[in-house]
């Protein structure tokens, strides 16, 4: 599987290039909260909610003290306000109570597995959210699997899995060294711009020759829209 992933990665780089990485690194806690806000919404709306929190308050301590309803209102633009506000409050309260400070820096020397176990023990934090912290903040070679990554990898034929979490577990030990950020980001670009859920643009797809999807759509002439704003590279 490692060789196949390397080949797909190379073809996607040819099409989309190597995505830039944020040099102004967000902390692991920033990334965790940004990712909670990004669940089930688009990058622009979650960025608005994240920016509102960051611009309205000096630090996470001030946000931890907010009443739940106020936090919910502040982040409502990202949708699922109550659910996300509850998850954020629980993470912040836990860190304050159990660790004495609002930071996830106590995890930085732990293994990927240990960090995933710790983060997924928080309410509202699943494998995808936890793996985003590993990739985007801690720069580990881990590929978070959202709906685009799950769909494209199944169509290409790298995995045959029934959920994003199963896809994550199936590929996690087969990523070529230092490939995860580019692989993850370019699969999302592919899924948004070409390998769309309803009508994939197989005729213009850089993976056409190696893709095993049996229901390819080879109609030509469809415009390809590339949306390049990626929330977690812009926190
Ligand atoms: S060839 Fe079609 S189905 Fe396969 S990855 Fe490309 S767009 Fe998706």
PDB file of C-alpha atoms and ligand atoms in Angstrom:
ATOM      1  CA  UNK A   1       0.000   0.000   0.000  1.00  0.00           C
ATOM      2  CA  UNK A   2       2.907   2.361   0.725  1.00  0.00           C
ATOM      3  CA  UNK A   3       4.034   2.310  -2.924  1.00  0.00           C
ATOM      4  CA  UNK A   4       0.501   2.981  -4.172  1.00  0.00           C
ATOM      5  CA  UNK A   5       0.122   5.913  -1.792  1.00  0.00           C
ATOM      6  CA  UNK A   6       3.472   7.313  -2.960  1.00  0.00           C
ATOM      7  CA  UNK A   7       2.311   7.074  -6.578  1.00  0.00           C
ATOM      8  CA  UNK A   8      -1.020   8.785  -5.874  1.00  0.00           C
ATOM      9  CA  UNK A   9       0.796  11.456  -3.893  1.00  0.00           C
ATOM     10  CA  UNK A  10       3.155  12.119  -6.815  1.00  0.00           C
ATOM     11  CA  UNK A  11       0.282  12.390  -9.317  1.00  0.00           C
ATOM     12  CA  UNK A  12      -1.630  14.755  -7.043  1.00  0.00           C
ATOM     13  CA  UNK A  13       1.465  16.942  -6.569  1.00  0.00           C
ATOM     14  CA  UNK A  14       1.739  17.184 -10.354  1.00  0.00           C
ATOM     15  CA  UNK A  15      -1.854  18.416 -10.507  1.00  0.00           C
ATOM     16  CA  UNK A  16      -2.127  20.569  -7.384  1.00  0.00           C
ATOM     17  CA  UNK A  17       1.468  21.236  -6.274  1.00  0.00           C
ATOM     18  CA  UNK A  18       2.787  20.994  -2.732  1.00  0.00           C
ATOM     19  CA  UNK A  19       0.442  22.849  -0.384  1.00  0.00           C
ATOM     20  CA  UNK A  20       2.141  25.513   1.729  1.00  0.00           C
ATOM     21  CA  UNK A  21       2.376  24.986   5.484  1.00  0.00           C
ATOM     22  CA  UNK A  22       1.547  27.637   8.033  1.00  0.00           C
ATOM     23  CA  UNK A  23       4.799  28.946   9.495  1.00  0.00           C
ATOM     24  CA  UNK A  24       2.977  30.886  12.189  1.00  0.00           C
ATOM     25  CA  UNK A  25       2.106  27.711  14.046  1.00  0.00           C
ATOM     26  CA  UNK A  26      -1.097  27.411  16.011  1.00  0.00           C
ATOM     27  CA  UNK A  27      -0.780  25.650  19.363  1.00  0.00           C
ATOM     28  CA  UNK A  28      -2.238  22.143  19.739  1.00  0.00           C
ATOM     29  CA  UNK A  29      -5.139  23.636  21.730  1.00  0.00           C
ATOM     30  CA  UNK A  30      -5.814  26.268  19.024  1.00  0.00           C
ATOM     31  CA  UNK A  31      -5.883  23.505  16.439  1.00  0.00           C
ATOM     32  CA  UNK A  32      -8.131  21.270  18.540  1.00  0.00           C
ATOM     33  CA  UNK A  33     -10.675  24.065  19.020  1.00  0.00           C
ATOM     34  CA  UNK A  34     -10.415  25.150  15.377  1.00  0.00           C
ATOM     35  CA  UNK A  35     -11.100  21.579  14.324  1.00  0.00           C
ATOM     36  CA  UNK A  36     -14.073  21.203  16.677  1.00  0.00           C
ATOM     37  CA  UNK A  37     -15.482  24.384  15.091  1.00  0.00           C
ATOM     38  CA  UNK A  38     -14.904  22.947  11.610  1.00  0.00           C
ATOM     39  CA  UNK A  39     -17.019  19.831  12.156  1.00  0.00           C
ATOM     40  CA  UNK A  40     -19.929  19.609   9.703  1.00  0.00           C
ATOM     41  CA  UNK A  41     -19.417  23.037   8.185  1.00  0.00           C
ATOM     42  CA  UNK A  42     -17.188  24.697   5.609  1.00  0.00           C
ATOM     43  CA  UNK A  43     -13.776  26.244   6.225  1.00  0.00           C
ATOM     44  CA  UNK A  44     -15.021  29.831   5.799  1.00  0.00           C
ATOM     45  CA  UNK A  45     -17.723  29.563   8.464  1.00  0.00           C
ATOM     46  CA  UNK A  46     -15.502  27.782  10.943  1.00  0.00           C
ATOM     47  CA  UNK A  47     -12.774  30.379  10.342  1.00  0.00           C
ATOM     48  CA  UNK A  48     -15.283  33.165  11.115  1.00  0.00           C
ATOM     49  CA  UNK A  49     -16.220  31.474  14.406  1.00  0.00           C
ATOM     50  CA  UNK A  50     -12.582  30.824  15.316  1.00  0.00           C
ATOM     51  CA  UNK A  51     -11.553  34.404  14.492  1.00  0.00           C
ATOM     52  CA  UNK A  52     -14.434  35.750  16.566  1.00  0.00           C
ATOM     53  CA  UNK A  53     -13.161  33.882  19.611  1.00  0.00           C
ATOM     54  CA  UNK A  54      -9.538  34.834  19.005  1.00  0.00           C
ATOM     55  CA  UNK A  55     -10.293  38.518  18.348  1.00  0.00           C
ATOM     56  CA  UNK A  56     -12.816  39.007  21.161  1.00  0.00           C
ATOM     57  CA  UNK A  57     -10.795  37.469  23.990  1.00  0.00           C
ATOM     58  CA  UNK A  58      -7.193  37.622  25.156  1.00  0.00           C
ATOM     59  CA  UNK A  59      -6.785  33.877  25.737  1.00  0.00           C
ATOM     60  CA  UNK A  60      -8.586  30.551  26.244  1.00  0.00           C
ATOM     61  CA  UNK A  61      -8.832  31.276  29.993  1.00  0.00           C
ATOM     62  CA  UNK A  62     -11.329  34.055  29.278  1.00  0.00           C
ATOM     63  CA  UNK A  63     -13.310  31.770  27.008  1.00  0.00           C
ATOM     64  CA  UNK A  64     -13.334  29.008  29.629  1.00  0.00           C
ATOM     65  CA  UNK A  65     -15.117  31.409  31.985  1.00  0.00           C
ATOM     66  CA  UNK A  66     -17.901  32.272  29.512  1.00  0.00           C
ATOM     67  CA  UNK A  67     -21.404  30.944  30.163  1.00  0.00           C
ATOM     68  CA  UNK A  68     -22.212  28.121  27.771  1.00  0.00           C
ATOM     69  CA  UNK A  69     -25.044  30.065  26.110  1.00  0.00           C
ATOM     70  CA  UNK A  70     -22.760  33.031  25.386  1.00  0.00           C
ATOM     71  CA  UNK A  71     -20.130  30.804  23.829  1.00  0.00           C
ATOM     72  CA  UNK A  72     -22.819  29.074  21.784  1.00  0.00           C
ATOM     73  CA  UNK A  73     -23.999  32.415  20.436  1.00  0.00           C
ATOM     74  CA  UNK A  74     -20.475  33.517  19.553  1.00  0.00           C
ATOM     75  CA  UNK A  75     -19.741  30.425  17.465  1.00  0.00           C
ATOM     76  CA  UNK A  76     -23.177  29.893  15.945  1.00  0.00           C
ATOM     77  CA  UNK A  77     -21.962  30.883  12.481  1.00  0.00           C
ATOM     78  CA  UNK A  78     -20.155  27.519  12.386  1.00  0.00           C
ATOM     79  CA  UNK A  79     -23.395  25.617  13.076  1.00  0.00           C
ATOM     80  CA  UNK A  80     -24.136  23.072  15.826  1.00  0.00           C
ATOM     81  CA  UNK A  81     -23.410  25.885  18.284  1.00  0.00           C
ATOM     82  CA  UNK A  82     -24.635  24.141  21.422  1.00  0.00           C
ATOM     83  CA  UNK A  83     -22.821  20.894  20.661  1.00  0.00           C
ATOM     84  CA  UNK A  84     -19.551  22.632  19.783  1.00  0.00           C
ATOM     85  CA  UNK A  85     -19.720  25.079  22.706  1.00  0.00           C
ATOM     86  CA  UNK A  86     -20.268  22.136  25.069  1.00  0.00           C
ATOM     87  CA  UNK A  87     -17.293  20.249  23.619  1.00  0.00           C
ATOM     88  CA  UNK A  88     -15.028  23.325  23.845  1.00  0.00           C
ATOM     89  CA  UNK A  89     -16.097  24.101  27.420  1.00  0.00           C
ATOM     90  CA  UNK A  90     -15.486  20.500  28.476  1.00  0.00           C
ATOM     91  CA  UNK A  91     -11.975  20.454  27.006  1.00  0.00           C
ATOM     92  CA  UNK A  92     -11.090  23.794  28.626  1.00  0.00           C
ATOM     93  CA  UNK A  93     -12.577  22.869  32.020  1.00  0.00           C
ATOM     94  CA  UNK A  94     -10.778  19.520  31.984  1.00  0.00           C
ATOM     95  CA  UNK A  95      -7.422  21.160  31.214  1.00  0.00           C
ATOM     96  CA  UNK A  96      -7.879  23.756  33.926  1.00  0.00           C
ATOM     97  CA  UNK A  97      -9.016  21.216  36.510  1.00  0.00           C
ATOM     98  CA  UNK A  98      -6.681  18.318  35.730  1.00  0.00           C
ATOM     99  CA  UNK A  99      -3.604  19.975  34.215  1.00  0.00           C
ATOM    100  CA  UNK A 100      -3.635  23.397  35.864  1.00  0.00           C
ATOM    101  CA  UNK A 101      -3.313  25.350  32.602  1.00  0.00           C
ATOM    102  CA  UNK A 102      -5.140  25.723  29.325  1.00  0.00           C
ATOM    103  CA  UNK A 103      -2.638  24.014  27.115  1.00  0.00           C
ATOM    104  CA  UNK A 104      -2.101  20.658  25.427  1.00  0.00           C
ATOM    105  CA  UNK A 105       1.665  21.071  25.491  1.00  0.00           C
ATOM    106  CA  UNK A 106       1.918  18.201  27.990  1.00  0.00           C
ATOM    107  CA  UNK A 107       1.283  15.898  25.027  1.00  0.00           C
ATOM    108  CA  UNK A 108       4.017  17.056  22.678  1.00  0.00           C
ATOM    109  CA  UNK A 109       6.515  14.292  23.493  1.00  0.00           C
ATOM    110  CA  UNK A 110       3.941  11.500  23.509  1.00  0.00           C
ATOM    111  CA  UNK A 111       3.496   8.956  20.722  1.00  0.00           C
ATOM    112  CA  UNK A 112       0.814   9.392  18.052  1.00  0.00           C
ATOM    113  CA  UNK A 113      -1.207   6.607  19.667  1.00  0.00           C
ATOM    114  CA  UNK A 114      -1.017   8.145  23.140  1.00  0.00           C
ATOM    115  CA  UNK A 115      -2.104  11.527  21.818  1.00  0.00           C
ATOM    116  CA  UNK A 116      -5.009  10.023  19.866  1.00  0.00           C
ATOM    117  CA  UNK A 117      -6.135   8.128  22.967  1.00  0.00           C
ATOM    118  CA  UNK A 118      -5.987  11.242  25.155  1.00  0.00           C
ATOM    119  CA  UNK A 119      -7.735  13.570  22.700  1.00  0.00           C
ATOM    120  CA  UNK A 120     -10.490  11.131  21.741  1.00  0.00           C
ATOM    121  CA  UNK A 121     -11.329  10.743  25.437  1.00  0.00           C
ATOM    122  CA  UNK A 122     -12.737  14.305  25.291  1.00  0.00           C
ATOM    123  CA  UNK A 123     -16.432  14.612  24.507  1.00  0.00           C
ATOM    124  CA  UNK A 124     -17.012  15.682  20.887  1.00  0.00           C
ATOM    125  CA  UNK A 125     -13.482  14.774  19.772  1.00  0.00           C
ATOM    126  CA  UNK A 126     -13.248  11.864  17.353  1.00  0.00           C
ATOM    127  CA  UNK A 127     -10.373  10.375  15.397  1.00  0.00           C
ATOM    128  CA  UNK A 128     -10.572  12.975  12.640  1.00  0.00           C
ATOM    129  CA  UNK A 129     -10.389  15.926  15.004  1.00  0.00           C
ATOM    130  CA  UNK A 130      -7.606  14.344  17.077  1.00  0.00           C
ATOM    131  CA  UNK A 131      -5.568  13.462  13.998  1.00  0.00           C
ATOM    132  CA  UNK A 132      -5.837  17.068  12.752  1.00  0.00           C
ATOM    133  CA  UNK A 133      -4.025  18.168  15.920  1.00  0.00           C
ATOM    134  CA  UNK A 134      -1.303  15.600  15.201  1.00  0.00           C
ATOM    135  CA  UNK A 135      -0.869  16.688  11.589  1.00  0.00           C
ATOM    136  CA  UNK A 136      -1.402  20.445  11.630  1.00  0.00           C
ATOM    137  CA  UNK A 137       0.005  21.452  14.975  1.00  0.00           C
ATOM    138  CA  UNK A 138       2.457  18.706  15.914  1.00  0.00           C
ATOM    139  CA  UNK A 139       3.568  17.999  12.328  1.00  0.00           C
ATOM    140  CA  UNK A 140       3.278  14.224  12.728  1.00  0.00           C
ATOM    141  CA  UNK A 141       3.049  12.050   9.634  1.00  0.00           C
ATOM    142  CA  UNK A 142      -0.659  11.352  10.155  1.00  0.00           C
ATOM    143  CA  UNK A 143      -3.424  11.710   7.560  1.00  0.00           C
ATOM    144  CA  UNK A 144      -6.784  12.834   8.980  1.00  0.00           C
ATOM    145  CA  UNK A 145      -9.691  11.281   7.092  1.00  0.00           C
ATOM    146  CA  UNK A 146     -12.745  13.410   6.410  1.00  0.00           C
ATOM    147  CA  UNK A 147     -15.553  12.664   3.985  1.00  0.00           C
ATOM    148  CA  UNK A 148     -13.454  13.704   0.928  1.00  0.00           C
ATOM    149  CA  UNK A 149     -10.415  11.642   1.884  1.00  0.00           C
ATOM    150  CA  UNK A 150     -12.647   8.648   2.691  1.00  0.00           C
ATOM    151  CA  UNK A 151     -14.575   8.859  -0.592  1.00  0.00           C
ATOM    152  CA  UNK A 152     -11.576   9.393  -2.844  1.00  0.00           C
ATOM    153  CA  UNK A 153      -9.427   6.649  -1.292  1.00  0.00           C
ATOM    154  CA  UNK A 154     -12.295   4.163  -1.611  1.00  0.00           C
ATOM    155  CA  UNK A 155     -12.966   5.099  -5.229  1.00  0.00           C
ATOM    156  CA  UNK A 156      -9.304   4.926  -6.161  1.00  0.00           C
ATOM    157  CA  UNK A 157      -9.251   1.468  -4.587  1.00  0.00           C
ATOM    158  CA  UNK A 158      -6.568   1.961  -1.930  1.00  0.00           C
ATOM    159  CA  UNK A 159      -9.058   0.818   0.723  1.00  0.00           C
ATOM    160  CA  UNK A 160     -12.474  -0.792   0.868  1.00  0.00           C
ATOM    161  CA  UNK A 161     -13.870   0.651   4.040  1.00  0.00           C
ATOM    162  CA  UNK A 162     -17.263   1.675   5.366  1.00  0.00           C
ATOM    163  CA  UNK A 163     -16.344   4.753   7.420  1.00  0.00           C
ATOM    164  CA  UNK A 164     -13.732   7.528   7.641  1.00  0.00           C
ATOM    165  CA  UNK A 165     -12.398   6.101  10.923  1.00  0.00           C
ATOM    166  CA  UNK A 166     -11.855   2.696   9.293  1.00  0.00           C
ATOM    167  CA  UNK A 167     -10.077   4.387   6.378  1.00  0.00           C
ATOM    168  CA  UNK A 168      -7.842   6.256   8.828  1.00  0.00           C
ATOM    169  CA  UNK A 169      -6.857   3.029  10.559  1.00  0.00           C
ATOM    170  CA  UNK A 170      -6.318   1.213   7.254  1.00  0.00           C
ATOM    171  CA  UNK A 171      -3.807   3.730   5.854  1.00  0.00           C
ATOM    172  CA  UNK A 172      -2.112   5.111   8.949  1.00  0.00           C
ATOM    173  CA  UNK A 173       0.845   2.708   8.939  1.00  0.00           C
ATOM    174  CA  UNK A 174       1.479   2.996   5.195  1.00  0.00           C
ATOM    175  CA  UNK A 175       2.152   6.691   4.663  1.00  0.00           C
ATOM    176  CA  UNK A 176       5.544   7.412   3.120  1.00  0.00           C
ATOM    177  CA  UNK A 177       7.731   9.553   5.385  1.00  0.00           C
ATOM    178  CA  UNK A 178       6.721  13.229   5.549  1.00  0.00           C
ATOM    179  CA  UNK A 179       3.940  12.732   3.012  1.00  0.00           C
ATOM    180  CA  UNK A 180       0.832  13.173   5.174  1.00  0.00           C
ATOM    181  CA  UNK A 181       0.263  16.922   4.919  1.00  0.00           C
ATOM    182  CA  UNK A 182       0.536  17.001   1.135  1.00  0.00           C
ATOM    183  CA  UNK A 183      -1.391  13.743   0.686  1.00  0.00           C
ATOM    184  CA  UNK A 184      -4.234  14.827   2.990  1.00  0.00           C
ATOM    185  CA  UNK A 185      -4.534  18.354   1.561  1.00  0.00           C
ATOM    186  CA  UNK A 186      -4.379  17.264  -2.069  1.00  0.00           C
ATOM    187  CA  UNK A 187      -6.967  14.512  -1.536  1.00  0.00           C
ATOM    188  CA  UNK A 188      -9.313  17.172  -0.153  1.00  0.00           C
ATOM    189  CA  UNK A 189      -8.586  19.374  -3.179  1.00  0.00           C
ATOM    190  CA  UNK A 190      -9.278  16.391  -5.440  1.00  0.00           C
ATOM    191  CA  UNK A 191     -12.528  15.604  -3.610  1.00  0.00           C
ATOM    192  CA  UNK A 192     -13.749  19.200  -3.700  1.00  0.00           C
ATOM    193  CA  UNK A 193     -12.737  20.050  -7.249  1.00  0.00           C
ATOM    194  CA  UNK A 194     -12.851  16.842  -9.271  1.00  0.00           C
ATOM    195  CA  UNK A 195     -13.869  13.662  -7.452  1.00  0.00           C
ATOM    196  CA  UNK A 196     -17.146  15.139  -6.249  1.00  0.00           C
ATOM    197  CA  UNK A 197     -19.706  12.947  -4.464  1.00  0.00           C
ATOM    198  CA  UNK A 198     -22.438  12.886  -7.124  1.00  0.00           C
ATOM    199  CA  UNK A 199     -20.673  13.304 -10.429  1.00  0.00           C
ATOM    200  CA  UNK A 200     -16.908  12.859 -10.385  1.00  0.00           C
ATOM    201  CA  UNK A 201     -14.981  14.604 -13.144  1.00  0.00           C
ATOM    202  CA  UNK A 202     -13.031  11.497 -14.146  1.00  0.00           C
ATOM    203  CA  UNK A 203     -12.253  12.888 -17.609  1.00  0.00           C
ATOM    204  CA  UNK A 204     -10.022  15.563 -16.049  1.00  0.00           C
ATOM    205  CA  UNK A 205      -8.756  13.538 -13.098  1.00  0.00           C
ATOM    206  CA  UNK A 206      -4.991  13.037 -12.703  1.00  0.00           C
ATOM    207  CA  UNK A 207      -5.681   9.576 -11.239  1.00  0.00           C
ATOM    208  CA  UNK A 208      -7.846   8.314 -14.094  1.00  0.00           C
ATOM    209  CA  UNK A 209      -5.353   5.686 -15.242  1.00  0.00           C
ATOM    210  CA  UNK A 210      -4.883   4.081 -11.850  1.00  0.00           C
ATOM    211  CA  UNK A 211      -8.325   4.590 -10.308  1.00  0.00           C
ATOM    212  CA  UNK A 212     -10.401   1.436  -9.839  1.00  0.00           C
ATOM    213  CA  UNK A 213     -13.807   3.105  -9.467  1.00  0.00           C
ATOM    214  CA  UNK A 214     -16.267   1.211 -11.619  1.00  0.00           C
ATOM    215  CA  UNK A 215     -18.748   4.033 -12.187  1.00  0.00           C
ATOM    216  CA  UNK A 216     -16.391   6.588 -13.674  1.00  0.00           C
ATOM    217  CA  UNK A 217     -17.992   9.604 -15.299  1.00  0.00           C
ATOM    218  CA  UNK A 218     -16.087  10.343 -18.492  1.00  0.00           C
ATOM    219  CA  UNK A 219     -18.221  13.257 -19.705  1.00  0.00           C
ATOM    220  CA  UNK A 220     -15.993  16.124 -20.791  1.00  0.00           C
ATOM    221  CA  UNK A 221     -16.311  19.874 -20.616  1.00  0.00           C
ATOM    222  CA  UNK A 222     -17.193  20.371 -16.973  1.00  0.00           C
ATOM    223  CA  UNK A 223     -15.588  23.391 -15.331  1.00  0.00           C
ATOM    224  CA  UNK A 224     -13.325  22.537 -12.427  1.00  0.00           C
ATOM    225  CA  UNK A 225     -13.671  24.779  -9.416  1.00  0.00           C
ATOM    226  CA  UNK A 226     -10.684  24.837  -7.101  1.00  0.00           C
ATOM    227  CA  UNK A 227     -11.302  26.109  -3.590  1.00  0.00           C
ATOM    228  CA  UNK A 228      -8.002  26.521  -1.909  1.00  0.00           C
ATOM    229  CA  UNK A 229      -8.756  27.969   1.513  1.00  0.00           C
ATOM    230  CA  UNK A 230      -7.855  25.376   4.116  1.00  0.00           C
ATOM    231  CA  UNK A 231      -8.870  26.304   7.649  1.00  0.00           C
ATOM    232  CA  UNK A 232      -6.273  24.391   9.624  1.00  0.00           C
ATOM    233  CA  UNK A 233      -3.387  25.832   7.632  1.00  0.00           C
ATOM    234  CA  UNK A 234      -4.663  29.319   8.402  1.00  0.00           C
ATOM    235  CA  UNK A 235      -5.275  29.380  12.147  1.00  0.00           C
TER     236      UNK A 235
HETATM  237  S1  LIG B   1     -10.926   8.793 -11.797  1.00  0.00           S
HETATM  238 FE1  LIG B   1     -12.947   9.537 -11.153  1.00  0.00          FE
HETATM  239  S2  LIG B   1     -13.551   8.295  -9.433  1.00  0.00           S
HETATM  240 FE2  LIG B   1     -11.350   8.000  -9.734  1.00  0.00          FE
HETATM  241  S3  LIG B   1     -10.395   9.475  -8.369  1.00  0.00           S
HETATM  242 FE3  LIG B   1     -10.586  10.454 -10.336  1.00  0.00          FE
HETATM  243  S4  LIG B   1     -12.534  11.564 -10.284  1.00  0.00           S
HETATM  244 FE4  LIG B   1     -12.529  10.077  -8.598  1.00  0.00          FE
END
